[in-house]
Coordinates of C-alpha atoms and ligand atoms in Angstrom, one line a residue:
Chain A
M562 CA 0.0 -0.2 0.0
T563 CA 3.2 2.4 0.5
T564 CA 3.4 2.6 -3.5
T565 CA -0.1 4.0 -3.5
T566 CA 0.7 6.6 -1.2
A567 CA 4.2 7.6 -2.9
S568 CA 2.5 7.6 -6.3
A569 CA -0.2 9.9 -4.9
T570 CA 2.3 12.5 -3.8
T571 CA 4.7 12.4 -6.7
A572 CA 2.2 12.7 -9.6
P573 CA -1.1 14.8 -8.5
A574 CA -3.8 14.2 -11.0
T575 CA -4.8 17.8 -11.6
S576 CA -4.9 17.8 -15.1
K577 CA -6.5 14.4 -16.7
G578 CA -4.6 13.1 -19.6
A579 CA -1.4 15.0 -18.8
G580 CA 2.1 13.8 -17.4
T581 CA 3.7 10.4 -18.2
P582 CA 1.4 7.5 -18.4
V583 CA 1.3 4.7 -15.8
L584 CA 0.2 2.0 -18.3
T585 CA 0.4 2.3 -22.2
A586 CA -0.3 -0.3 -25.0
R587 CA 0.6 0.7 -28.5
G588 CA -0.8 -1.4 -31.6
L589 CA -2.2 -4.4 -29.8
V590 CA -3.4 -7.0 -31.9
K591 CA -5.0 -10.1 -30.8
T592 CA -6.8 -12.7 -33.0
F593 CA -8.5 -15.9 -32.1
G594 CA -8.2 -18.2 -35.4
R595 CA -10.0 -16.1 -38.1
V596 CA -11.7 -13.9 -35.3
V597 CA -9.9 -10.4 -34.8
G598 CA -10.5 -9.7 -31.0
L599 CA -8.1 -6.7 -31.5
D600 CA -7.1 -4.9 -34.5
G601 CA -4.3 -2.6 -33.3
V602 CA -5.5 -0.9 -30.0
D603 CA -3.5 2.1 -28.4
L604 CA -4.2 3.0 -24.6
D605 CA -2.8 5.2 -22.1
L606 CA -3.7 5.2 -18.4
Y607 CA -2.4 8.0 -16.4
A608 CA -2.2 8.2 -12.4
G609 CA -5.0 9.2 -10.5
E610 CA -7.8 8.6 -13.1
V611 CA -10.7 6.6 -14.2
L612 CA -10.4 5.2 -17.6
A613 CA -14.1 3.9 -18.8
I614 CA -13.9 1.5 -21.8
I615 CA -17.1 1.3 -23.5
G616 CA -18.3 -0.6 -26.7
D617 CA -20.6 -3.2 -28.0
N618 CA -20.6 -6.7 -27.4
G619 CA -17.8 -8.4 -29.1
A620 CA -15.7 -5.0 -29.5
G621 CA -12.7 -6.1 -27.8
K622 CA -13.1 -4.7 -24.4
S623 CA -12.4 -7.9 -22.6
T624 CA -9.8 -8.9 -25.0
L625 CA -8.0 -5.8 -24.4
I626 CA -7.8 -5.8 -20.6
K627 CA -6.8 -9.4 -20.8
C628 CA -3.9 -8.5 -22.7
L629 CA -2.9 -5.5 -20.5
T630 CA -3.2 -8.0 -17.5
G631 CA -1.6 -11.0 -18.7
A632 CA -4.7 -13.2 -19.2
E633 CA -4.0 -13.3 -22.9
I634 CA -0.7 -12.7 -25.0
P635 CA -1.0 -10.3 -27.6
D636 CA 0.1 -11.3 -31.0
A637 CA 1.5 -8.0 -31.4
G638 CA 1.7 -4.6 -29.9
T639 CA 3.8 -3.4 -27.1
I640 CA 2.7 -2.8 -23.2
E641 CA 4.8 -0.2 -20.8
L642 CA 4.5 0.1 -17.3
D643 CA 6.0 3.2 -16.0
G644 CA 8.0 3.7 -19.2
K645 CA 9.6 0.3 -18.9
E646 CA 8.3 -2.1 -21.6
V647 CA 6.8 -5.5 -20.1
H648 CA 5.9 -8.7 -21.5
F649 CA 3.2 -10.5 -19.2
R650 CA 2.8 -14.2 -19.9
R651 CA 0.6 -15.0 -17.1
P652 CA -2.0 -13.1 -14.7
E653 CA 0.9 -13.5 -11.9
D654 CA 3.5 -11.5 -14.0
A655 CA 1.1 -8.6 -13.8
K656 CA 0.2 -9.1 -10.2
E657 CA 3.7 -9.2 -9.3
Q658 CA 4.1 -5.6 -11.0
G659 CA 1.0 -4.6 -8.9
I660 CA -1.6 -4.7 -11.9
E661 CA -4.8 -6.5 -10.6
A662 CA -8.0 -7.1 -12.4
V663 CA -11.8 -8.6 -11.9
Y664 CA -12.4 -10.4 -15.2
Q665 CA -15.8 -10.4 -16.5
N666 CA -16.3 -14.3 -15.4
L667 CA -15.2 -13.2 -12.0
A668 CA -12.4 -15.9 -11.6
V669 CA -13.4 -17.0 -8.0
S670 CA -13.3 -20.4 -6.8
P671 CA -16.4 -21.4 -5.5
A672 CA -15.5 -24.0 -3.0
L673 CA -13.1 -22.0 -1.1
D674 CA -13.7 -19.6 1.6
V675 CA -13.4 -15.8 1.1
A676 CA -10.1 -15.5 2.8
S677 CA -8.7 -18.3 0.7
N678 CA -10.2 -16.7 -2.4
L679 CA -8.7 -13.2 -1.6
F680 CA -5.1 -14.7 -1.1
L681 CA -5.6 -17.4 -3.9
G682 CA -2.3 -17.7 -5.7
R683 CA -0.2 -15.5 -3.0
E684 CA -1.2 -17.4 0.3
L685 CA 0.7 -16.2 3.5
R686 CA 2.9 -18.8 5.3
K687 CA 3.4 -19.3 9.0
P688 CA 6.9 -17.5 10.0
G689 CA 9.7 -19.9 10.9
V690 CA 10.1 -23.2 9.6
L691 CA 6.7 -24.1 10.0
G692 CA 6.2 -21.8 6.9
T693 CA 9.4 -22.3 5.2
L694 CA 10.0 -25.9 5.4
F695 CA 6.6 -27.4 6.0
R696 CA 4.8 -24.5 3.9
Q697 CA 2.3 -24.2 6.4
L698 CA -0.5 -21.6 5.6
D699 CA -1.1 -18.9 8.2
I700 CA -4.9 -19.3 8.1
K701 CA -5.5 -16.9 10.9
K702 CA -3.5 -14.1 9.9
M703 CA -4.8 -14.6 6.2
R704 CA -8.7 -14.4 7.7
A705 CA -7.3 -11.0 10.0
R706 CA -6.0 -9.3 6.8
T707 CA -9.2 -10.1 4.9
R708 CA -11.2 -8.6 7.4
E709 CA -8.9 -5.8 7.6
E710 CA -9.1 -5.2 3.9
L711 CA -12.6 -5.3 3.6
N712 CA -13.1 -2.8 6.3
R713 CA -10.6 -0.5 4.6
L714 CA -12.5 -0.7 1.3
G715 CA -15.8 -0.3 3.4
I716 CA -17.2 -3.8 2.2
T717 CA -19.7 -4.5 4.6
T718 CA -21.9 -7.2 3.2
L719 CA -19.3 -9.7 4.2
Q720 CA -19.4 -10.4 7.9
D721 CA -18.1 -14.1 7.7
V722 CA -14.7 -14.5 5.7
T723 CA -14.7 -18.4 6.6
V724 CA -17.9 -19.3 4.6
P725 CA -17.5 -20.7 1.0
I726 CA -18.1 -18.4 -1.7
E727 CA -20.6 -20.4 -3.3
S728 CA -23.0 -19.6 -0.4
L729 CA -22.8 -16.0 -1.3
S730 CA -24.9 -14.0 -3.3
G731 CA -24.0 -12.6 -6.5
G732 CA -23.5 -9.2 -5.3
Q733 CA -21.4 -10.4 -2.3
R734 CA -19.2 -12.8 -4.8
Q735 CA -18.7 -9.8 -6.7
A736 CA -17.4 -7.6 -3.6
V737 CA -14.9 -10.3 -3.1
A738 CA -13.3 -10.1 -6.4
V739 CA -13.3 -6.4 -6.4
A740 CA -11.7 -6.5 -2.8
R741 CA -9.0 -8.7 -4.1
A742 CA -8.2 -6.4 -6.9
A743 CA -8.5 -3.7 -4.7
A744 CA -6.3 -4.9 -2.1
F745 CA -3.3 -6.2 -4.3
G746 CA -3.7 -3.6 -7.2
S747 CA -0.8 -1.2 -6.1
K748 CA -0.5 0.2 -9.5
V749 CA -3.3 -0.3 -11.7
V750 CA -6.6 -2.0 -10.9
V751 CA -8.9 -3.3 -13.7
L752 CA -12.6 -4.1 -13.7
D753 CA -14.7 -5.8 -16.3
E754 CA -18.2 -5.2 -15.9
P755 CA -18.1 -5.1 -12.1
T756 CA -21.6 -3.8 -11.7
A757 CA -23.4 -6.1 -14.1
A758 CA -24.7 -8.4 -11.7
L759 CA -25.3 -5.9 -9.1
G760 CA -28.5 -4.2 -7.5
V761 CA -28.4 -0.5 -7.4
R762 CA -27.0 -0.3 -3.6
E763 CA -24.3 -2.6 -4.8
S764 CA -23.3 -1.0 -7.9
N765 CA -23.2 2.2 -5.9
Q766 CA -20.7 0.6 -3.5
V767 CA -18.5 -0.4 -6.1
L768 CA -18.3 2.8 -7.9
D769 CA -17.3 4.4 -4.5
L770 CA -14.7 1.9 -4.3
V771 CA -13.5 2.9 -7.6
R772 CA -13.6 6.6 -6.7
R773 CA -11.7 5.8 -3.5
L774 CA -8.9 4.0 -5.3
R775 CA -8.7 6.9 -7.7
D776 CA -8.3 9.5 -4.8
Q777 CA -5.9 7.3 -3.1
G778 CA -3.8 7.5 -6.5
T779 CA -4.5 4.2 -8.2
P780 CA -5.6 4.5 -11.7
V781 CA -8.3 2.4 -12.6
I782 CA -10.0 0.8 -15.7
L783 CA -13.4 0.3 -15.8
I784 CA -15.5 -1.5 -18.4
S785 CA -19.1 -0.8 -18.1
H786 CA -22.5 -1.0 -20.4
N787 CA -23.9 1.6 -17.7
M788 CA -23.6 4.7 -19.4
P789 CA -24.7 6.7 -16.4
Q790 CA -22.2 5.0 -14.2
V791 CA -19.7 5.6 -16.7
F792 CA -20.4 9.3 -17.4
E793 CA -20.7 9.6 -13.4
V794 CA -17.4 8.3 -12.5
A795 CA -15.0 8.4 -15.6
D796 CA -12.5 11.1 -16.3
R797 CA -11.8 9.7 -19.7
I798 CA -13.7 7.2 -21.8
H799 CA -12.0 4.9 -24.6
I800 CA -14.6 3.9 -27.1
Q801 CA -14.0 0.5 -28.6
R802 CA -15.4 -0.4 -31.6
L803 CA -14.8 -3.6 -33.8
G804 CA -11.4 -4.4 -32.3
R805 CA -10.0 -0.7 -32.5
C806 CA -10.3 2.3 -30.5
A807 CA -12.9 4.5 -32.2
A808 CA -12.5 7.4 -29.9
I809 CA -11.6 9.2 -26.7
V810 CA -13.7 11.1 -25.1
T811 CA -14.7 13.0 -21.7
P812 CA -17.6 13.4 -19.9
D813 CA -17.4 17.1 -20.6
S814 CA -16.6 17.1 -24.2
H815 CA -19.3 14.5 -25.1
S816 CA -22.6 13.6 -24.0
R817 CA -24.1 10.1 -23.5
T818 CA -25.9 10.5 -26.8
D819 CA -23.0 11.2 -28.7
A820 CA -20.8 8.6 -27.0
V821 CA -23.4 5.8 -27.9
A822 CA -23.6 7.1 -31.5
I823 CA -19.7 6.6 -31.9
M824 CA -19.9 3.5 -30.0
T825 CA -22.6 1.9 -32.5
G826 CA -20.8 3.8 -35.6
A827 CA -24.0 5.8 -36.0
A828 CA -21.4 9.1 -35.8
E829 CA -17.6 9.4 -36.7
A830 CA -15.6 10.7 -33.5
Chain B
M1305 CA -7.9 -27.6 13.3
T1306 CA -10.8 -25.2 13.5
T1307 CA -11.4 -23.1 16.7
S1308 CA -14.3 -22.6 18.4
T1309 CA -15.2 -19.5 17.1
E1310 CA -15.1 -20.9 13.4
T1311 CA -17.2 -23.5 14.4
V1312 CA -19.7 -21.0 16.0
S1313 CA -19.8 -18.5 12.8
A1314 CA -20.2 -22.0 10.8
A1315 CA -23.1 -23.0 12.7
E1316 CA -24.6 -19.3 12.3
H1317 CA -24.1 -19.7 8.6
I1318 CA -26.0 -22.8 8.2
F1319 CA -28.7 -21.6 10.4
E1320 CA -29.1 -18.3 8.2
T1321 CA -29.4 -20.1 4.8
A1322 CA -31.1 -23.7 5.8
Q1323 CA -35.0 -23.2 6.5
T1324 CA -36.4 -26.7 6.4
P1325 CA -34.6 -29.4 8.2
V1326 CA -33.9 -31.2 5.0
Q1327 CA -32.4 -28.1 3.4
R1328 CA -30.5 -27.8 7.0
L1329 CA -29.2 -31.5 6.6
R1330 CA -28.2 -30.9 2.8
S1331 CA -26.2 -27.7 3.8
I1332 CA -24.5 -29.5 6.8
L1333 CA -23.6 -32.5 4.2
H1334 CA -22.5 -30.0 1.8
R1335 CA -19.9 -28.7 4.3
Y1336 CA -18.8 -31.6 5.7
P1337 CA -18.5 -34.2 2.9
A1338 CA -16.9 -36.7 4.9
L1339 CA -20.2 -37.0 7.1
S1340 CA -22.4 -39.3 5.2
P1341 CA -19.9 -42.0 4.3
A1342 CA -19.0 -41.7 8.2
I1343 CA -22.5 -42.5 8.9
V1344 CA -22.8 -45.3 6.4
L1345 CA -19.9 -47.0 7.9
L1346 CA -21.0 -47.0 11.3
V1347 CA -24.6 -48.2 10.6
S1348 CA -22.9 -51.1 8.5
I1349 CA -20.7 -52.2 10.9
I1350 CA -23.7 -52.2 13.4
V1351 CA -25.8 -54.1 11.1
F1352 CA -23.2 -56.8 10.0
G1353 CA -22.0 -57.2 13.7
M1354 CA -25.8 -57.9 14.7
L1355 CA -26.1 -60.2 11.6
N1356 CA -23.1 -62.2 12.5
E1357 CA -21.2 -62.5 15.9
R1358 CA -17.8 -63.3 13.8
F1359 CA -17.9 -60.1 12.2
L1360 CA -16.8 -57.9 15.3
L1361 CA -13.9 -60.7 16.1
P1362 CA -10.5 -59.0 16.3
G1363 CA -9.2 -61.2 13.8
N1364 CA -11.9 -60.4 11.1
L1365 CA -11.4 -56.7 11.8
S1366 CA -7.8 -57.3 11.0
L1367 CA -8.6 -59.1 7.9
I1368 CA -10.7 -56.2 6.8
T1369 CA -8.2 -53.7 7.5
Q1370 CA -5.5 -55.7 5.4
Q1371 CA -8.1 -56.1 2.5
V1372 CA -8.4 -52.3 2.3
A1373 CA -4.9 -51.3 2.7
I1374 CA -4.1 -51.7 -1.2
V1375 CA -7.3 -50.0 -2.6
G1376 CA -7.4 -47.5 0.1
T1377 CA -3.7 -46.4 -0.6
V1378 CA -4.6 -46.5 -4.6
A1379 CA -7.6 -44.7 -4.0
L1380 CA -5.5 -41.7 -2.0
A1381 CA -3.9 -41.5 -5.4
Q1382 CA -7.0 -41.5 -7.3
T1383 CA -8.6 -38.8 -4.8
L1384 CA -5.8 -36.3 -5.6
I1385 CA -6.5 -36.9 -9.3
I1386 CA -10.4 -36.6 -8.9
L1387 CA -10.1 -33.3 -6.8
T1388 CA -9.0 -31.9 -10.1
A1389 CA -11.7 -33.1 -11.7
G1390 CA -9.4 -35.8 -13.5
I1391 CA -10.0 -39.5 -13.5
D1392 CA -7.0 -42.2 -13.6
L1393 CA -7.8 -45.4 -15.2
S1394 CA -4.3 -46.6 -15.1
V1395 CA -3.5 -46.6 -11.5
G1396 CA -4.1 -50.4 -11.5
T1397 CA -1.7 -51.2 -14.3
A1398 CA 1.0 -48.5 -13.0
M1399 CA 0.9 -50.3 -9.4
V1400 CA 1.5 -53.7 -11.1
L1401 CA 4.4 -52.3 -13.3
A1402 CA 6.2 -50.8 -10.1
S1403 CA 5.8 -53.9 -8.3
M1404 CA 6.8 -56.2 -11.0
V1405 CA 10.5 -53.7 -11.2
M1406 CA 10.8 -53.8 -7.7
A1407 CA 10.4 -57.6 -7.5
V1408 CA 12.2 -58.4 -10.7
M1409 CA 15.3 -55.9 -9.7
A1410 CA 15.5 -57.7 -6.1
T1411 CA 15.6 -61.1 -7.4
E1412 CA 17.0 -61.4 -10.9
N1413 CA 19.0 -58.4 -11.0
G1414 CA 20.5 -58.6 -7.6
V1415 CA 19.9 -55.3 -6.6
S1416 CA 19.5 -54.8 -2.8
A1417 CA 16.3 -54.1 -1.6
P1418 CA 16.0 -50.4 -0.5
V1419 CA 17.4 -49.9 -3.9
A1420 CA 15.1 -51.9 -5.8
L1421 CA 12.2 -50.2 -3.8
L1422 CA 13.5 -46.8 -4.9
I1423 CA 13.7 -47.9 -8.6
G1424 CA 10.0 -49.0 -8.3
L1425 CA 9.4 -45.4 -6.6
T1426 CA 10.9 -43.7 -9.6
V1427 CA 8.7 -45.7 -12.0
G1428 CA 5.6 -44.8 -10.1
L1429 CA 6.9 -41.3 -10.2
M1430 CA 7.5 -41.5 -14.3
T1431 CA 4.1 -42.9 -14.7
G1432 CA 2.5 -40.1 -13.1
L1433 CA 5.0 -37.7 -15.0
I1434 CA 3.9 -39.4 -18.2
N1435 CA 0.0 -38.8 -17.4
G1436 CA 0.5 -35.5 -16.3
M1437 CA 2.6 -34.4 -19.2
L1438 CA -0.2 -35.9 -21.7
V1439 CA -3.0 -34.2 -19.7
T1440 CA -1.3 -30.7 -19.7
K1441 CA 0.7 -30.5 -22.9
L1442 CA -1.7 -32.2 -25.2
R1443 CA -4.8 -31.2 -23.0
L1444 CA -6.4 -34.4 -23.8
P1445 CA -9.0 -35.6 -21.1
P1446 CA -7.5 -37.5 -18.6
F1447 CA -10.2 -40.0 -19.1
I1448 CA -8.7 -40.6 -22.5
V1449 CA -5.0 -40.2 -21.6
T1450 CA -5.2 -42.9 -18.8
L1451 CA -7.1 -45.2 -20.9
G1452 CA -4.2 -45.2 -23.3
T1453 CA -1.7 -45.6 -20.4
Y1454 CA -3.8 -48.2 -18.7
S1455 CA -2.9 -50.6 -21.9
I1456 CA 0.8 -49.0 -22.1
F1457 CA 1.6 -49.9 -18.4
L1458 CA -0.1 -53.4 -18.8
A1459 CA 2.0 -54.2 -21.9
L1460 CA 5.0 -52.6 -20.3
T1461 CA 4.6 -55.0 -17.4
L1462 CA 4.0 -58.2 -19.5
L1463 CA 7.0 -57.3 -21.7
Y1464 CA 9.2 -56.7 -18.7
S1465 CA 8.1 -59.7 -16.7
K1466 CA 7.5 -62.1 -19.5
G1467 CA 4.4 -62.8 -17.9
S1468 CA 5.8 -64.4 -15.1
T1469 CA 5.3 -64.3 -11.2
V1470 CA 7.9 -63.5 -8.7
R1471 CA 7.2 -65.4 -5.5
G1472 CA 7.8 -63.3 -2.2
T1473 CA 10.0 -66.3 -0.9
D1474 CA 12.4 -65.7 -3.4
M1475 CA 12.4 -62.0 -2.5
P1476 CA 14.8 -60.1 0.4
A1477 CA 12.4 -59.8 3.5
L1478 CA 12.1 -56.3 3.1
M1479 CA 10.4 -56.2 0.0
T1480 CA 7.6 -58.4 1.7
W1481 CA 7.7 -56.5 5.3
T1482 CA 4.5 -54.8 4.6
G1483 CA 2.6 -57.9 5.1
K1484 CA 3.9 -58.6 8.9
S1485 CA 1.9 -57.5 11.5
F1486 CA 1.9 -56.8 15.2
P1487 CA -0.6 -56.9 17.8
V1488 CA -2.5 -53.7 18.7
A1489 CA -5.3 -54.4 21.7
G1490 CA -5.7 -57.9 20.4
V1491 CA -5.9 -56.8 16.8
N1492 CA -3.3 -57.8 14.5
V1493 CA -2.2 -54.6 12.7
S1494 CA 0.0 -55.1 9.5
Y1495 CA 2.8 -52.7 8.5
G1496 CA 1.1 -52.1 5.3
V1497 CA -2.0 -50.6 7.3
V1498 CA -0.2 -48.3 9.4
I1499 CA 2.0 -46.9 5.9
M1500 CA -1.4 -46.4 4.4
F1501 CA -2.6 -44.5 7.3
L1502 CA 0.4 -42.5 7.6
L1503 CA -0.3 -41.7 3.7
Y1504 CA -3.6 -40.5 4.7
V1505 CA -2.3 -38.2 7.6
I1506 CA 0.1 -36.8 5.7
M1507 CA -2.2 -36.0 2.8
A1508 CA -4.9 -34.9 4.8
W1509 CA -2.4 -32.2 6.4
V1510 CA -0.9 -31.0 2.8
L1511 CA -4.2 -30.6 1.3
T1512 CA -5.6 -28.7 4.4
T1513 CA -2.8 -26.6 5.4
T1514 CA -0.6 -25.8 2.4
A1515 CA -1.1 -23.4 -0.6
W1516 CA -0.8 -26.3 -2.9
G1517 CA -3.5 -28.0 -1.1
R1518 CA -5.7 -24.9 -1.8
H1519 CA -4.7 -24.8 -5.3
V1520 CA -5.4 -28.7 -6.0
Y1521 CA -9.0 -27.7 -5.0
A1522 CA -9.0 -24.4 -7.0
V1523 CA -8.0 -26.3 -10.1
G1524 CA -10.6 -28.9 -9.7
D1525 CA -13.4 -26.3 -9.0
D1526 CA -12.8 -23.8 -11.9
P1527 CA -9.5 -24.1 -13.7
E1528 CA -9.9 -20.8 -15.6
A1529 CA -10.7 -19.0 -12.3
A1530 CA -7.5 -20.2 -10.8
R1531 CA -5.3 -19.4 -13.8
L1532 CA -6.6 -16.0 -13.7
A1533 CA -6.1 -15.6 -9.9
G1534 CA -2.8 -16.4 -10.4
V1535 CA -2.4 -20.2 -9.5
R1536 CA 0.1 -22.3 -11.8
T1537 CA -2.4 -24.4 -12.9
T1538 CA -0.3 -26.6 -15.3
W1539 CA 2.2 -27.1 -12.6
V1540 CA -0.4 -28.2 -9.9
L1541 CA -1.9 -30.7 -12.3
R1542 CA 1.7 -32.1 -13.0
S1543 CA 2.4 -32.3 -9.4
V1544 CA -0.7 -34.0 -8.5
Y1545 CA -0.2 -36.8 -11.1
I1546 CA 3.5 -37.3 -10.2
S1547 CA 2.4 -37.4 -6.2
A1548 CA -0.2 -39.7 -7.1
G1549 CA 2.4 -41.9 -9.0
A1550 CA 4.5 -41.8 -5.8
I1551 CA 1.5 -43.2 -3.6
I1552 CA 0.9 -45.9 -6.3
A1553 CA 4.7 -46.9 -5.9
I1554 CA 4.0 -47.1 -2.4
A1555 CA 0.7 -49.3 -2.7
A1556 CA 3.2 -51.8 -5.0
W1557 CA 5.1 -52.4 -1.9
L1558 CA 2.1 -52.8 0.2
Q1559 CA 0.7 -55.3 -2.5
M1560 CA 4.1 -57.4 -2.3
G1561 CA 3.7 -57.8 1.3
R1562 CA 0.1 -58.7 1.2
S1563 CA -0.3 -61.5 -1.3
S1564 CA 3.7 -62.2 -0.8
A1565 CA 4.3 -62.1 -4.5
A1566 CA 4.8 -59.7 -7.3
S1567 CA 2.3 -60.8 -10.3
P1568 CA 2.0 -59.3 -13.5
N1569 CA -1.9 -60.0 -13.6
A1570 CA -2.8 -58.5 -10.1
G1571 CA -4.4 -55.3 -9.5
A1572 CA -6.7 -55.3 -12.6
D1573 CA -9.6 -54.6 -10.5
L1574 CA -8.1 -51.5 -8.7
N1575 CA -8.7 -49.1 -11.2
L1576 CA -12.4 -49.3 -10.8
D1577 CA -12.2 -49.9 -7.3
S1578 CA -10.2 -47.1 -6.4
I1579 CA -12.8 -44.8 -8.2
T1580 CA -15.5 -46.8 -6.2
A1581 CA -14.0 -45.8 -3.0
V1582 CA -13.2 -42.2 -3.9
V1583 CA -17.0 -41.6 -5.0
I1584 CA -18.7 -43.4 -2.1
G1585 CA -16.4 -41.3 0.2
G1586 CA -18.2 -38.6 -1.0
T1587 CA -15.6 -36.7 -3.4
S1588 CA -17.5 -35.1 -6.3
L1589 CA -16.4 -36.6 -9.9
F1590 CA -16.9 -32.7 -10.9
G1591 CA -13.7 -31.7 -9.0
G1592 CA -13.0 -29.3 -6.3
R1593 CA -15.2 -30.9 -3.4
G1594 CA -14.1 -33.8 -1.2
T1595 CA -11.4 -35.3 1.5
V1596 CA -9.1 -38.0 1.7
W1597 CA -10.6 -39.1 5.1
G1598 CA -14.1 -39.6 3.1
T1599 CA -11.8 -41.7 0.6
L1600 CA -10.9 -43.8 3.6
L1601 CA -14.2 -44.3 4.9
G1602 CA -15.5 -45.2 1.3
A1603 CA -12.9 -47.8 1.1
L1604 CA -13.6 -49.2 4.4
I1605 CA -17.5 -49.2 3.7
V1606 CA -16.5 -51.4 0.5
G1607 CA -14.3 -53.9 2.7
V1608 CA -17.1 -53.9 5.3
F1609 CA -19.8 -54.9 2.8
R1610 CA -17.6 -57.4 1.1
N1611 CA -16.6 -59.1 4.2
G1612 CA -19.9 -58.6 6.2
L1613 CA -21.9 -60.3 3.0
S1614 CA -19.5 -63.0 2.8
L1615 CA -20.0 -63.8 6.5
A1616 CA -23.6 -64.0 6.0
G1617 CA -23.0 -66.7 3.5
L1618 CA -23.8 -64.7 0.0
D1619 CA -22.3 -65.4 -2.7
V1620 CA -19.5 -62.9 -4.4
L1621 CA -21.9 -61.9 -6.8
Y1622 CA -24.1 -60.4 -4.3
Q1623 CA -21.3 -58.3 -2.9
T1624 CA -20.6 -57.1 -6.4
L1625 CA -24.2 -55.9 -6.6
A1626 CA -24.1 -54.4 -3.4
V1627 CA -20.9 -52.0 -4.2
G1628 CA -22.9 -51.5 -7.3
I1629 CA -25.8 -49.8 -5.7
L1630 CA -23.6 -48.0 -3.1
V1631 CA -21.7 -46.3 -6.2
I1632 CA -25.3 -44.9 -7.6
V1633 CA -26.4 -44.0 -4.2
A1634 CA -23.3 -42.0 -3.5
V1635 CA -23.5 -40.2 -6.6
S1636 CA -27.2 -39.4 -6.3
L1637 CA -26.5 -38.2 -2.8
D1638 CA -23.7 -36.0 -4.2
Q1639 CA -25.8 -34.6 -6.9
W1640 CA -28.4 -33.8 -4.4
I1641 CA -26.1 -32.2 -2.0
R1642 CA -24.4 -30.2 -4.7
K1643 CA -27.7 -28.2 -5.1
A1644 CA -27.4 -27.0 -1.5
R1645 CA -26.7 -23.1 -1.6
Ligands
LIG2562 N1 -10.9 -17.1 -26.2 C1 -11.6 -16.8 -27.1 N2 -11.7 -17.7 -28.2 C2 -12.3 -17.0 -29.6 N3 -12.7 -16.1 -29.8 C3 -12.7 -15.0 -28.6 C4 -12.2 -15.3 -27.5 N4 -12.1 -14.3 -26.8 C5 -12.5 -13.3 -27.2 N5 -13.1 -13.7 -28.6 C6 -13.9 -13.0 -29.6 O1 -13.1 -11.8 -29.8 C7 -14.1 -10.8 -29.9 C8 -13.7 -9.8 -28.8 O2 -14.5 -10.3 -27.5 P1 -14.6 -9.5 -26.2 O3 -13.2 -9.0 -26.0 O4 -14.9 -10.4 -25.2 O5 -15.4 -8.4 -26.5 P2 -16.4 -7.4 -25.6 O6 -15.7 -7.6 -24.0 O7 -16.1 -6.1 -25.9 O8 -17.7 -7.9 -25.4 C9 -15.7 -11.4 -30.0 O9 -15.8 -11.7 -31.5 C10 -15.2 -12.7 -29.5 O10 -16.1 -13.7 -30.0
LIG2563 MG1 -16.5 -8.6 -22.3

């Protein structure tokens, strides 16, 4: 969490879209057999901003953020983090650099409990030989840290961190996935349609969380179909269309109808 | 493992979600998958004990544990694989291959017994490695991969042993040591049974207290979710097959002790019998759910049924019938339990 405060002080997000970007992508191409998912996409993400990505189904939004977070390997194009080129081959490569994502399919393990899910893939081990030689998990500490993180993020819907995920409601599962990303995403947090399955109250909690992350200096990429939400929370909006970036707009420069028109191809950017 | 506060919160949770007694029962069975096989075992021991007073005699109980030791050990390996939503049809032939290598090494090749056992262990590890690489590299379903390696290991066994059995009396004593027993409170316990039990203790501990254990469940639960969460799913799968291979090699040692021989024709039933024990033990064939203790209970249930029915004077075919019914009931129960939310 120290990196968060550091970047907040060194790069005050006064003018959005200025300064050097945290994350840059140039010319990303990703094909699946004959289907073109991404057809040369550029993206810049600046410190302390919420960048929304909107677009029709199949426009390549999920593929784009999967390439940025190591879940897919792009066929061509470059990705830079803090000006240094990175080659993510697995999600854990991106996680090591502080990039966390909540994917559209959620990616939680239903039979494992809340704390196990939060720490899945980066479990805490007990101190001393118990941890190093016998590889013993520090289950108490993971549960305590999970409670702490949930409190810190203001997630109140999860009282018991020892229950399996599958016994939770859709909104609670979403909260676990978002909490995991927020807890470990020290550089960048990416959320792919995090409010799609949620009610109004739960959606607002997620949006509050997005704002809080931004205010702490962590830039957020938010994919959403919900135009009111996007225009409420985003600093800039990347409009994805047919595997390309059709335009980048801001809530000030364009109206919702303008954005939808560009998204559907009814208007040029 | 669970502290009192955890138990309390678990109970609270069950009360929250379950309204009717049936739903509550389902939630409890869902949370503790080894509970239903434990009840079945207890009831069957009581019933068979009442049907025939010889059933509960120390000598008979000792016999049941020895009959269960080999299938129980192989079923432990099978549990690991089924937890990852896989299945291994080659465990039986892999075990026979390992036992033939151990026996031939220690007799015809004149290798010392510990070295022969280590070579057999290596063979077991190799069979697991082959299965694991085929499953992860070629991305073939484990069912198909192990159907193939089932025949391959069988053929290798027959080629290597030229189809002949090695008698236990020709082997160094260590090779058949697992068949020896010592008395505990009037019941003869074989070293093989102790080894099987220790393997269960170790594996239960590893699965519940290490990150690897969590990852085994996560990969079986939802492999893509596990991958996206940063779990090295390929590595987890390979290590599961390799661990299973090691356990199978130990089962080979137990087999030589139990039958005081290494025969290329032994162990053909173990493929299906091990799956039977796992399924009766409450582990889901869909992966991600189950415990090794359930499997031990499942193996004991099969052993108790076979023994109890034969003491009752029933033909072997009725034992087989009973085991078949048990499997169907266990899988139906699993389906029903999985509907609990
Ligand atoms: N794993 C995959 N295999 C094949 N095609 C895929 C895969 N992932 C995405 N696609 C295709 O790539 C295109 C972009 O998909 P996606 O990025 O999921 O769009 P969006 O998230 O904007 O709805 C679609 O045509 C989709 O069918
Ligand atoms: Mg999508």
